[in-house]
Amino acid sequence: MIPTVAPAPADADQAGSTTAAGAPVPRAGRAALTRLSRHRLLGSPGAVAGLVWLAALVIASLTAPLWLPFKTEDQDFTAVLSGPTAAHWLGTDELGRDILSRIFAAAAGTLGTSMITVIVGVGLGTILAMLAAGAGERTETAISRVTEIMMSLPGTVIILAVIGAVGTNIPLVMAILGILMSAGIYRVILGQAKSLQSQLYVDAAKVDGLGPLGISVRHVLPGLANTVVVQAALIFAVGMLIQAGLAFIGFGPPIPQPSWGGMIQGASQHVYDAPWMMVPTGAVLALTVLSANAIGNALGKAPNAAAPHLPSAAARRQRAKAVAAIAAAARDAKETGDAGTDAGAKGTLSVRNLSVGVDNAGTGTGVQLVTGVSFDVEPGTVLGLVGESGCGKTMTALSLLGLLPSGVSATGGQILWNGRNLAATPDKDMQSVRGREIALISQEPMRALDPMFTVGYQLTATIRRLRGMGRSEARAEAHALLEKVGIVDAARILKTYPHQISGGMAQRVAIALALSGRPKLLVADEPTTALDVTVQAEILSLLRALVKDTGMSVVMVTHDLGVVADICDQVAVMYAGQVVENGRTAAILDNPRHPYTLALLAADPHANHADSMPERLATISGQVPQPKDWPAGCRFAARCQFAGSACLEPVPLLPSGTGDGLIRCVKADQLAIEGMDWLATDVPAGRLLPVSPVSSATPEPAPEQDSIVEKDLA
């Protein structure tokens, strides 16, 4: 008798997770260390060096009485204006005083008074900017006029006047300097604060009854953090320089109290007979300013700036290494006579065992995002890549053009196109492929259109670059392209900016832009997702007509099985970075073999006829696992209603028992024989039976009344 099992629970731990779960404290500790190591401040070598320097300077200054070899006023008349010696590591000044002792003794006072300027200037400027942005036009006008008057005042004259009135009270002078500088900071922050006040989440907070103060503190101030940090670092450095300048002209701390500016002033009088005196203090001041700027630059980066669209030099070098490794592997496979290296017919895209992974700090051993993906796209056909979010569809599509994000690269396999392996093609050589042979249509048309230029300018410039036409010829071709994509008033659209046209019209323009180089393959990354149903139907009809008229092929990334049924000739169903089923669209939609495909169709209301529409659509419990959590066996087993012990082993992509497709499921044939469907309701948790790798184990039978069980077809 075949034993019965129920689906594995969606949140079931993968093999080996029990041991890890039993030690949550070490895992939590490692996670905390990982988050700390990835902090923006610690991710920049310059910021780390600056932080270490400032910390060492402050600690050394505060503890100076405990370790300094000489007091700041001690004089050694036997070593006047001497250079570095064993007794005086940084030399002495004109009175024989130790320069090292005086530098570190003055550090705390210099840094502390500079922070006064930062606190007053940045704090006041930020408060005024948030108040002006949230209190209305009248308040903004009044504050702006006051700050404009402050900016027009001669700051140097005011500071000298204050010094003449109250003496060299450095903390007071630096506070007044902060007030004067707050006007400029206010002008910098005001525009960003007004932009944040106009965001939709601020309107939602107002609807929820949050007052102006709460909105400013909770929603506006966090958005200003990067700008505030950068301005604080700048003002800190400026404060130190101005303080040193005042001491240089004699308005620093009273003699004999040391100050960096006073020491530089004394060194300037002996620049010819003792030039070394200028080096220690000047170097310390310069390093401190550079450290503050490095910390500000690191903290001022946006959270998502760690992965820029344009790869860094290190990322380009790593990607070049990955490309070279793939090329070497392809040459080795060709020498051994591997049939998988055949480039196929001209105009046919053949993807063989493609793998895409994250580069882990330049080691090439990061997490794999796509593994073993294979499919073919014949000329004049449309292939649909289908699956939930996080299944690797977009990564697979972007790898065809070599447009993977920074830190991600193809780590294995082949992308064969017109006799060349694109996975092993350097980025410089890919420039001759992008746009001319393979083009991209993104989900959001505004990613392809620059709002600063008209549609006509962008189309004309692209055509001239890709085809080498003259200006008038390119203009005529741009007009023809817009008409080709179904735009009636092409002459008017050429003169408009992208923000002046609707979403559907912008998507048509983006398609025309993709067609500028007459490509033979279009990669469409969910081109209709952001459009309404009517416009979506028009775009699909347009793509279908383009395929028919030009004979080009299309790789369509989509979540919508209706789009697949409408336009695709073939479909590759992806799950957790793998192709789990591949074949003709009609065959897969009419007779799905993989449980995941079966579940997707059962959850699609358009796949059910009105007369047979169930009371409740089927669901897939759980979610797509993260790449780092992929199991060694079937990656869909934890969510599958038909999972059994055989699913714990790796599952290859094999020819289907019926038709010419491929399938990654050890139970596909048995499921077809049994004629089982995906359940429209979840199995009750009380009736779940564990999936055991020991096939001889016989679970206890479930109660007969209202029981829902599935067969273990291992």
XYZ file of C-alpha atoms in Angstrom, residues 5-663:
659
model
C 1.544 12.161 3.287
C 0.295 15.710 3.360
C 2.032 18.854 2.137
C 5.047 20.051 4.043
C 4.167 23.186 6.005
C 5.179 26.412 4.315
C 7.356 27.509 7.181
C 9.046 24.147 7.630
C 12.760 24.436 8.229
C 15.074 23.017 5.647
C 17.381 20.163 6.449
C 19.899 21.113 9.052
C 17.959 24.107 10.351
C 17.045 22.411 13.620
C 20.583 22.535 14.872
C 20.917 26.169 13.895
C 17.625 27.032 15.548
C 18.852 25.500 18.761
C 21.562 28.137 19.017
C 19.811 31.448 18.403
C 22.220 33.506 20.451
C 25.348 32.837 18.338
C 23.339 33.350 15.165
C 21.935 36.625 16.499
C 25.425 37.692 17.510
C 26.812 36.930 14.069
C 23.927 38.783 12.444
C 24.591 41.831 14.614
C 28.283 41.772 13.713
C 27.386 41.400 10.051
C 25.047 44.405 10.176
C 27.692 46.430 11.983
C 30.354 45.522 9.435
C 28.027 46.611 6.627
C 27.358 50.021 8.168
C 28.023 52.885 5.813
C 30.640 54.315 8.152
C 32.588 51.065 8.425
C 32.182 50.318 4.735
C 34.448 53.213 3.744
C 38.191 52.826 4.429
C 38.623 56.595 4.481
C 35.821 57.020 7.021
C 37.263 54.291 9.237
C 40.677 55.948 9.129
C 39.111 59.343 9.888
C 37.111 57.930 12.775
C 40.209 56.281 14.250
C 42.201 59.505 13.882
C 39.585 61.716 15.550
C 39.006 59.204 18.348
C 42.725 58.908 18.991
C 43.094 62.688 18.943
C 40.272 63.244 21.447
C 41.406 60.454 23.785
C 45.011 61.588 23.662
C 44.008 65.177 24.370
C 41.707 64.347 27.284
C 44.339 62.117 28.862
C 47.248 64.444 28.050
C 48.152 65.196 31.708
C 48.666 61.477 32.289
C 51.092 60.706 29.495
C 52.601 63.846 27.977
C 56.346 63.965 28.579
C 56.358 67.751 29.162
C 53.926 70.369 30.344
C 52.790 72.853 27.712
C 54.633 75.735 29.407
C 57.894 73.884 30.124
C 60.860 75.417 28.318
C 64.112 73.770 27.291
C 66.531 76.533 26.323
C 69.111 73.953 25.267
C 66.845 72.764 22.441
C 65.296 75.897 20.960
C 63.911 75.473 17.426
C 65.178 71.906 17.288
C 63.886 69.242 14.989
C 62.684 65.786 16.078
C 64.902 64.253 18.763
C 64.659 61.392 21.239
C 63.532 63.826 23.931
C 61.252 65.923 21.730
C 59.648 63.660 19.120
C 58.236 66.530 17.037
C 60.822 69.156 17.973
C 60.477 72.399 19.911
C 59.316 75.948 19.208
C 61.115 79.274 19.555
C 60.886 79.090 23.379
C 62.006 75.473 23.623
C 58.499 74.150 24.346
C 57.659 70.599 23.232
C 55.511 70.726 20.061
C 53.982 67.267 20.590
C 52.695 68.205 24.040
C 51.250 71.495 22.852
C 49.498 69.897 19.800
C 47.677 67.270 21.838
C 46.922 69.601 24.707
C 45.189 72.005 22.287
C 43.262 69.306 20.381
C 40.294 68.887 22.739
C 39.635 72.601 22.946
C 39.845 73.048 19.170
C 37.514 70.127 18.408
C 35.091 71.051 21.179
C 34.661 74.660 20.160
C 34.282 73.593 16.521
C 31.408 71.334 17.594
C 29.708 74.398 19.063
C 29.601 75.871 15.566
C 28.165 72.621 14.217
C 25.465 72.323 16.877
C 24.364 75.940 16.596
C 24.663 76.329 12.825
C 23.279 72.999 11.644
C 20.711 72.750 14.415
C 19.318 76.254 13.867
C 19.393 75.952 10.077
C 17.581 72.608 10.122
C 14.908 73.805 12.542
C 14.258 76.942 10.480
C 14.051 74.909 7.262
C 11.533 72.425 8.689
C 9.505 75.266 10.183
C 9.436 77.180 6.897
C 8.536 74.075 4.903
C 5.651 73.050 7.154
C 4.197 76.296 8.479
C 3.024 77.880 5.260
C 4.056 80.500 2.726
C 3.974 83.496 5.077
C 6.269 81.877 7.608
C 8.613 80.758 4.869
C 8.748 84.256 3.410
C 9.544 85.820 6.783
C 12.263 83.302 7.629
C 13.766 83.551 4.144
C 13.992 87.342 4.349
C 15.721 87.143 7.733
C 18.228 84.569 6.516
C 18.926 86.649 3.422
C 19.793 89.589 5.646
C 22.070 87.353 7.723
C 23.845 86.153 4.592
C 24.437 89.735 3.487
C 26.206 90.670 6.738
C 30.042 90.664 6.756
C 30.754 87.761 9.072
C 34.409 88.583 9.637
C 33.592 92.131 10.737
C 30.892 90.892 13.129
C 33.225 88.322 14.698
C 36.001 90.891 15.142
C 33.466 93.298 16.673
C 32.351 90.642 19.148
C 35.963 89.915 20.060
C 36.553 93.624 20.600
C 33.486 93.855 22.852
C 33.773 90.684 24.978
C 37.376 89.607 24.410
C 38.644 86.327 23.013
C 35.810 84.199 24.350
C 36.240 81.380 21.836
C 33.034 79.419 22.697
C 30.930 82.570 22.292
C 32.693 83.507 19.067
C 32.115 80.032 17.599
C 28.439 80.126 18.626
C 27.974 83.445 16.815
C 29.772 81.977 13.821
C 27.262 79.104 13.892
C 24.354 81.561 13.881
C 25.764 83.362 10.852
C 26.367 80.077 8.992
C 22.879 78.765 9.785
C 21.453 81.047 7.096
C 23.344 79.216 4.352
C 22.443 75.838 5.817
C 18.797 76.883 5.874
C 18.897 77.642 2.150
C 20.465 74.251 1.426
C 17.963 72.223 3.456
C 14.785 74.184 2.667
C 14.277 72.764 -0.832
C 14.635 69.178 0.335
C 12.345 69.779 3.319
C 9.636 71.198 1.040
C 9.971 68.215 -1.260
C 9.532 65.830 1.680
C 6.491 67.782 2.888
C 4.799 67.114 -0.469
C 5.206 63.331 -0.307
C 2.154 61.082 -0.144
C 3.133 59.538 3.174
C 3.089 63.018 4.728
C -0.465 63.508 3.443
C -1.360 60.140 4.949
C 0.102 61.243 8.284
C -2.037 64.389 8.158
C -5.127 62.280 7.497
C -4.217 60.164 10.528
C -4.282 63.310 12.648
C -0.545 63.835 13.127
C 0.308 67.458 13.855
C 2.950 69.613 12.133
C 5.528 68.953 14.847
C 5.014 65.200 14.662
C 5.249 65.245 10.870
C 8.472 67.240 10.971
C 10.098 64.965 13.545
C 8.845 61.595 12.294
C 8.731 62.032 8.538
C 10.717 65.084 7.416
C 13.753 64.997 9.687
C 14.751 61.367 8.839
C 14.692 62.293 5.158
C 17.049 65.194 5.848
C 19.556 63.056 7.730
C 22.012 62.611 4.863
C 22.074 66.316 4.022
C 22.382 67.298 7.683
C 25.327 64.959 8.227
C 27.182 66.270 5.183
C 26.596 69.873 6.232
C 27.713 69.101 9.784
C 30.998 67.644 8.552
C 31.552 70.672 6.328
C 30.795 73.168 9.108
C 33.014 71.253 11.536
C 35.948 71.550 9.170
C 35.202 75.210 8.433
C 34.927 75.931 12.149
C 38.373 74.487 12.822
C 39.911 76.478 9.979
C 38.297 79.750 11.065
C 39.326 79.147 14.668
C 42.898 78.506 13.525
C 42.758 81.640 11.390
C 41.632 83.781 14.337
C 44.441 82.412 16.470
C 46.883 83.067 13.628
C 46.052 86.791 13.654
C 46.227 86.946 17.437
C 42.615 86.411 18.503
C 43.012 82.897 19.853
C 43.234 81.576 23.418
C 45.321 83.763 25.737
C 49.049 83.152 26.027
C 50.550 80.763 27.122
C 47.551 78.493 26.427
C 48.356 76.537 23.231
C 46.235 76.571 20.084
C 46.819 75.158 16.627
C 46.430 78.536 14.936
C 48.820 80.213 17.378
C 51.395 77.482 16.827
C 51.126 77.928 13.064
C 51.527 81.673 13.519
C 54.673 81.153 15.570
C 56.035 78.702 13.007
C 55.430 81.187 10.187
C 57.935 83.578 11.792
C 60.678 80.953 11.524
C 59.791 79.491 8.152
C 63.319 80.129 6.869
C 65.501 79.232 9.845
C 63.288 76.397 11.242
C 60.903 75.207 8.509
C 60.141 71.958 10.381
C 58.008 73.844 12.934
C 55.243 74.290 10.347
C 54.986 70.576 9.528
C 53.583 68.918 12.701
C 50.788 71.386 13.466
C 49.870 71.899 9.813
C 49.742 68.152 9.194
C 47.562 67.532 12.249
C 45.139 70.291 11.222
C 44.954 68.999 7.643
C 44.427 65.382 8.735
C 41.667 66.426 11.125
C 39.822 68.361 8.411
C 40.187 65.477 5.953
C 38.949 63.007 8.588
C 35.822 65.040 9.235
C 35.081 65.257 5.514
C 35.645 61.510 5.019
C 33.208 60.669 7.822
C 30.654 63.082 6.415
C 30.944 61.600 2.928
C 30.421 58.076 4.258
C 27.449 58.954 6.459
C 25.946 61.180 3.794
C 25.498 58.375 1.300
C 21.932 57.206 0.781
C 21.154 53.685 2.124
C 20.640 52.366 -1.406
C 23.815 53.945 -2.733
C 25.841 50.841 -1.905
C 24.790 49.289 -5.202
C 24.976 52.038 -7.836
C 23.664 51.538 -11.361
C 27.122 52.188 -12.735
C 29.537 49.545 -11.416
C 32.659 50.651 -9.621
C 36.142 49.945 -10.906
C 36.446 46.998 -8.509
C 33.114 45.604 -9.696
C 34.193 45.964 -13.327
C 37.423 44.127 -12.597
C 35.563 41.342 -10.834
C 33.071 41.084 -13.688
C 35.952 40.903 -16.149
C 37.441 38.031 -14.133
C 34.089 36.208 -14.180
C 33.797 36.715 -17.945
C 37.323 35.406 -18.468
C 36.579 32.346 -16.327
C 33.423 31.571 -18.314
C 35.311 32.000 -21.589
C 38.033 29.612 -20.398
C 35.417 27.044 -19.354
C 33.740 27.330 -22.770
C 37.066 26.771 -24.545
C 37.772 23.718 -22.414
C 34.320 22.314 -23.145
C 34.818 22.901 -26.873
C 38.176 21.118 -26.822
C 36.604 18.104 -25.113
C 33.893 17.963 -27.752
C 30.988 18.954 -25.520
C 27.883 19.339 -27.693
C 26.566 22.017 -25.402
C 28.942 24.542 -26.944
C 27.183 24.531 -30.315
C 26.115 28.089 -31.105
C 23.030 26.992 -33.062
C 21.392 28.735 -36.011
C 21.811 32.432 -36.721
C 19.222 34.513 -34.904
C 18.565 31.774 -32.333
C 19.207 32.497 -28.670
C 20.425 29.427 -26.780
C 20.924 29.671 -23.040
C 22.750 26.688 -21.559
C 23.183 26.063 -17.803
C 23.324 29.781 -17.024
C 24.225 30.696 -13.451
C 24.161 34.193 -11.967
C 25.580 34.969 -8.538
C 26.494 37.737 -6.152
C 30.151 38.608 -5.934
C 31.172 38.281 -2.284
C 33.782 40.983 -1.658
C 35.602 40.188 -4.878
C 35.985 36.467 -4.138
C 33.375 35.252 -6.615
C 31.932 32.946 -3.937
C 28.709 34.782 -3.200
C 25.139 33.525 -3.131
C 23.799 32.109 -6.404
C 20.670 33.861 -7.700
C 20.109 31.787 -10.855
C 21.357 28.229 -11.386
C 21.325 25.940 -14.402
C 18.859 27.912 -16.560
C 18.485 26.600 -20.124
C 16.104 27.550 -22.935
C 16.033 28.355 -26.665
C 14.360 31.230 -28.503
C 13.896 30.665 -32.234
C 13.665 33.596 -34.691
C 10.185 35.036 -34.893
C 9.023 33.451 -31.624
C 8.191 34.755 -28.163
C 9.409 33.081 -24.975
C 7.712 33.877 -21.685
C 9.603 33.724 -18.376
C 6.960 33.151 -15.698
C 7.125 32.847 -11.926
C 6.633 34.652 -8.666
C 8.747 37.602 -7.592
C 12.181 36.444 -6.505
C 12.375 33.516 -8.907
C 15.223 34.998 -10.988
C 13.305 36.064 -14.103
C 14.699 39.601 -14.290
C 18.242 38.493 -13.451
C 18.064 35.967 -16.275
C 16.727 38.574 -18.697
C 19.297 41.229 -17.779
C 22.138 38.735 -18.131
C 21.272 38.414 -21.824
C 22.442 42.005 -22.322
C 25.189 42.046 -19.701
C 23.229 44.590 -17.652
C 23.334 42.836 -14.294
C 23.494 45.118 -11.243
C 26.783 46.043 -9.657
C 28.107 43.151 -7.598
C 26.196 40.538 -9.629
C 27.649 38.641 -12.583
C 27.208 35.494 -14.636
C 29.214 32.763 -12.937
C 28.746 29.898 -15.377
C 26.983 28.583 -18.438
C 26.564 30.030 -21.906
C 24.395 32.609 -23.664
C 24.863 31.695 -27.319
C 23.865 34.324 -29.870
C 25.008 34.506 -33.493
C 28.149 32.457 -32.949
C 29.335 34.120 -29.748
C 28.938 33.424 -26.068
C 27.556 36.609 -24.520
C 28.254 35.327 -21.016
C 31.960 35.309 -21.896
C 31.925 38.610 -23.822
C 33.651 41.610 -22.169
C 31.517 44.624 -21.414
C 33.312 46.711 -24.043
C 32.422 44.215 -26.765
C 28.820 44.025 -25.536
C 28.348 47.622 -26.666
C 28.138 46.396 -30.248
C 25.347 43.988 -29.240
C 23.170 46.187 -27.063
C 20.667 48.179 -29.067
C 21.835 46.829 -32.419
C 21.194 43.105 -31.949
C 19.468 42.843 -28.570
C 17.357 45.624 -27.073
C 15.550 46.088 -23.758
C 12.027 47.260 -22.928
C 11.810 47.952 -19.196
C 8.757 47.740 -16.965
C 8.869 51.472 -16.294
C 9.229 53.526 -19.510
C 10.651 56.489 -17.610
C 13.795 54.432 -17.008
C 14.462 54.646 -20.745
C 13.313 58.247 -21.269
C 15.174 61.270 -19.944
C 12.755 63.972 -18.711
C 15.263 66.684 -19.642
C 14.997 66.085 -23.401
C 12.161 65.821 -25.877
C 11.057 62.512 -27.321
C 12.296 63.573 -30.747
C 15.757 64.467 -29.503
C 16.180 61.150 -27.683
C 14.929 59.073 -30.605
C 17.004 61.012 -33.128
C 20.190 60.792 -31.052
C 19.747 57.043 -30.574
C 19.133 56.419 -34.274
C 22.171 58.471 -35.272
C 24.370 56.602 -32.815
C 23.150 53.113 -33.738
C 22.728 53.539 -37.498
C 25.107 56.364 -38.364
C 22.397 58.460 -40.094
C 22.382 62.189 -40.628
C 20.188 64.501 -38.607
C 17.372 64.858 -41.178
C 17.341 61.146 -41.978
C 17.253 60.257 -38.287
C 14.392 62.685 -37.736
C 12.376 61.060 -40.511
C 13.171 57.592 -39.150
C 12.054 58.655 -35.653
C 8.744 59.828 -37.094
C 8.356 56.492 -38.896
C 9.156 54.537 -35.751
C 6.497 56.354 -33.744
C 3.944 55.599 -36.450
C 5.115 51.987 -36.459
C 4.326 51.618 -32.768
C 0.825 52.964 -33.247
C 1.218 56.671 -32.431
C -1.067 58.632 -34.737
C 0.107 62.182 -34.000
C 3.812 61.375 -34.306
C 4.883 64.906 -35.235
C 3.424 66.332 -32.025
C 4.830 63.579 -29.814
C 8.318 64.221 -31.170
C 8.159 67.749 -29.743
C 6.878 66.742 -26.290
C 8.735 65.796 -23.140
C 8.229 62.379 -21.516
C 6.302 63.813 -18.561
C 3.766 65.374 -20.951
C 2.478 62.046 -22.297
C 0.512 59.216 -20.696
C 1.962 55.955 -19.416
C 0.748 53.943 -22.394
C 2.110 56.522 -24.825
C 5.444 56.575 -22.972
C 5.645 52.785 -23.222
C 5.083 53.007 -26.984
C 7.882 55.563 -27.200
C 10.124 53.245 -25.171
C 9.368 50.426 -27.614
C 10.211 52.734 -30.518
C 13.467 53.604 -28.752
C 14.253 49.899 -28.416
C 13.578 49.405 -32.135
C 15.927 52.221 -33.148
C 18.821 49.877 -33.845
C 16.694 47.258 -35.653
C 17.415 44.514 -33.107
C 16.712 40.851 -33.747
C 15.884 40.105 -30.109
C 13.796 42.136 -27.676
C 14.031 41.569 -23.920
C 10.754 42.834 -22.443
C 10.850 43.029 -18.638
C 7.160 43.175 -17.669
C 6.352 45.882 -20.228
C 2.610 45.898 -19.470
C 2.511 45.528 -15.688
C 2.101 49.240 -14.921
C -0.574 49.784 -17.603
C -4.344 49.474 -17.454
C -6.096 46.587 -19.161
C -6.980 48.436 -22.362
C -3.498 49.854 -22.907
C -1.989 46.490 -21.986
C -3.988 44.815 -24.749
C -2.811 47.470 -27.214
C 0.862 46.990 -26.252
C 0.583 43.210 -26.576
C -1.065 43.597 -29.962
C 1.752 45.931 -30.997
C 4.443 43.461 -29.916
C 2.652 40.634 -31.706
C 2.523 42.684 -34.899
C 6.213 43.611 -34.608
C 7.194 39.965 -34.243
C 5.115 39.037 -37.266
C 6.296 41.912 -39.462
C 10.001 42.016 -38.560
C 10.680 38.382 -37.674
C 12.454 39.323 -34.462
C 12.200 37.223 -31.302
C 11.118 38.336 -27.851
C 11.926 37.222 -24.310
C 8.952 38.327 -22.206
C 9.256 38.514 -18.413
C 5.809 38.503 -16.834
C 3.704 37.389 -13.885
C 0.523 37.272 -15.946
C -0.399 33.902 -17.428
C -2.950 35.733 -19.571
C -0.089 37.600 -21.263
C 1.666 34.274 -21.791
C -1.410 32.758 -23.406
C -1.901 35.830 -25.571
C 1.543 36.360 -27.081
C 4.046 33.649 -26.118
C 4.914 30.661 -28.288
C 6.996 29.028 -25.562
C 7.058 29.416 -21.811
C 9.725 28.731 -19.215
C 8.348 28.523 -15.680
C 10.956 29.597 -13.122
C 11.025 28.948 -9.405
C 13.810 29.809 -6.939
C 16.372 30.497 -9.658
C 15.631 27.376 -11.726
C 13.543 26.522 -14.769
C 11.074 23.915 -13.471
C 9.103 23.485 -16.704
C 9.758 24.495 -20.292
C 7.851 23.835 -23.486
C 5.200 25.001 -25.916
C 2.747 27.439 -24.393
C -0.390 25.552 -25.436
C 0.925 22.264 -24.076
C 1.937 23.712 -20.699
C -1.226 25.744 -20.172
C -3.513 22.880 -21.238
C -1.587 20.079 -19.561
C 0.819 21.369 -16.880
C 3.176 18.714 -15.561
C 5.010 20.436 -12.716
C 3.108 21.056 -9.447
C 4.237 24.686 -9.406
C 2.779 25.324 -12.872
C -0.357 23.471 -11.805
C -0.641 25.706 -8.744
C -0.109 28.925 -10.732
C -2.906 27.987 -13.125
C -5.205 26.935 -10.279
C -4.652 30.336 -8.627
C -5.384 32.274 -11.832
C -9.046 33.310 -12.160
C -8.630 33.711 -15.934
C -7.607 30.074 -16.277
C -11.012 28.900 -15.030
C -14.191 29.046 -17.089
C -17.156 30.896 -15.694
C -19.265 27.743 -15.450
C -16.514 25.878 -13.599
C -15.198 28.704 -11.414
C -14.531 27.288 -7.925
C -15.864 28.951 -4.812
C -12.316 29.555 -3.684
C -9.225 29.849 -5.871
C -6.236 27.730 -5.003
C -3.341 29.219 -3.057
C 0.323 28.355 -2.642
C 1.265 28.443 1.011
C 4.488 30.125 2.062
C 6.755 32.117 -0.207
C 9.725 31.730 -2.504
C 12.788 30.905 -0.368
C 15.721 33.265 -0.276
C 18.724 32.181 -2.374
C 20.767 31.513 0.762
C 18.025 29.141 1.986
C 17.643 26.993 -1.125
C 17.432 23.298 -0.185
C 19.611 20.653 -1.765
C 16.599 18.793 -3.163
C 13.516 20.106 -4.942
C 13.242 23.807 -4.143
C 9.448 23.715 -4.324
C 9.068 20.748 -1.964
C 8.349 22.856 1.132
C 5.269 24.341 -0.567
C 4.197 21.396 -2.684
C 1.064 19.375 -1.938
C 2.635 16.293 -3.500
C 6.054 16.366 -1.810
C 7.527 13.064 -0.742
C 10.783 11.468 0.277
C 12.073 11.398 -3.302
C 11.917 15.204 -3.386
C 14.745 15.459 -0.874
C 17.300 14.666 -3.565
C 18.477 17.050 -6.341
C 16.086 17.038 -9.304
C 17.458 17.494 -12.864
C 15.621 19.118 -15.759
C 14.603 16.171 -17.964
C 12.473 15.683 -21.096
C 8.793 15.405 -20.354
C 7.099 12.076 -20.782
C 4.529 13.630 -23.092
C 5.395 16.206 -25.723
C 8.712 17.927 -26.341
C 9.018 19.977 -23.171
C 11.327 19.750 -20.173
C 10.320 19.314 -16.544
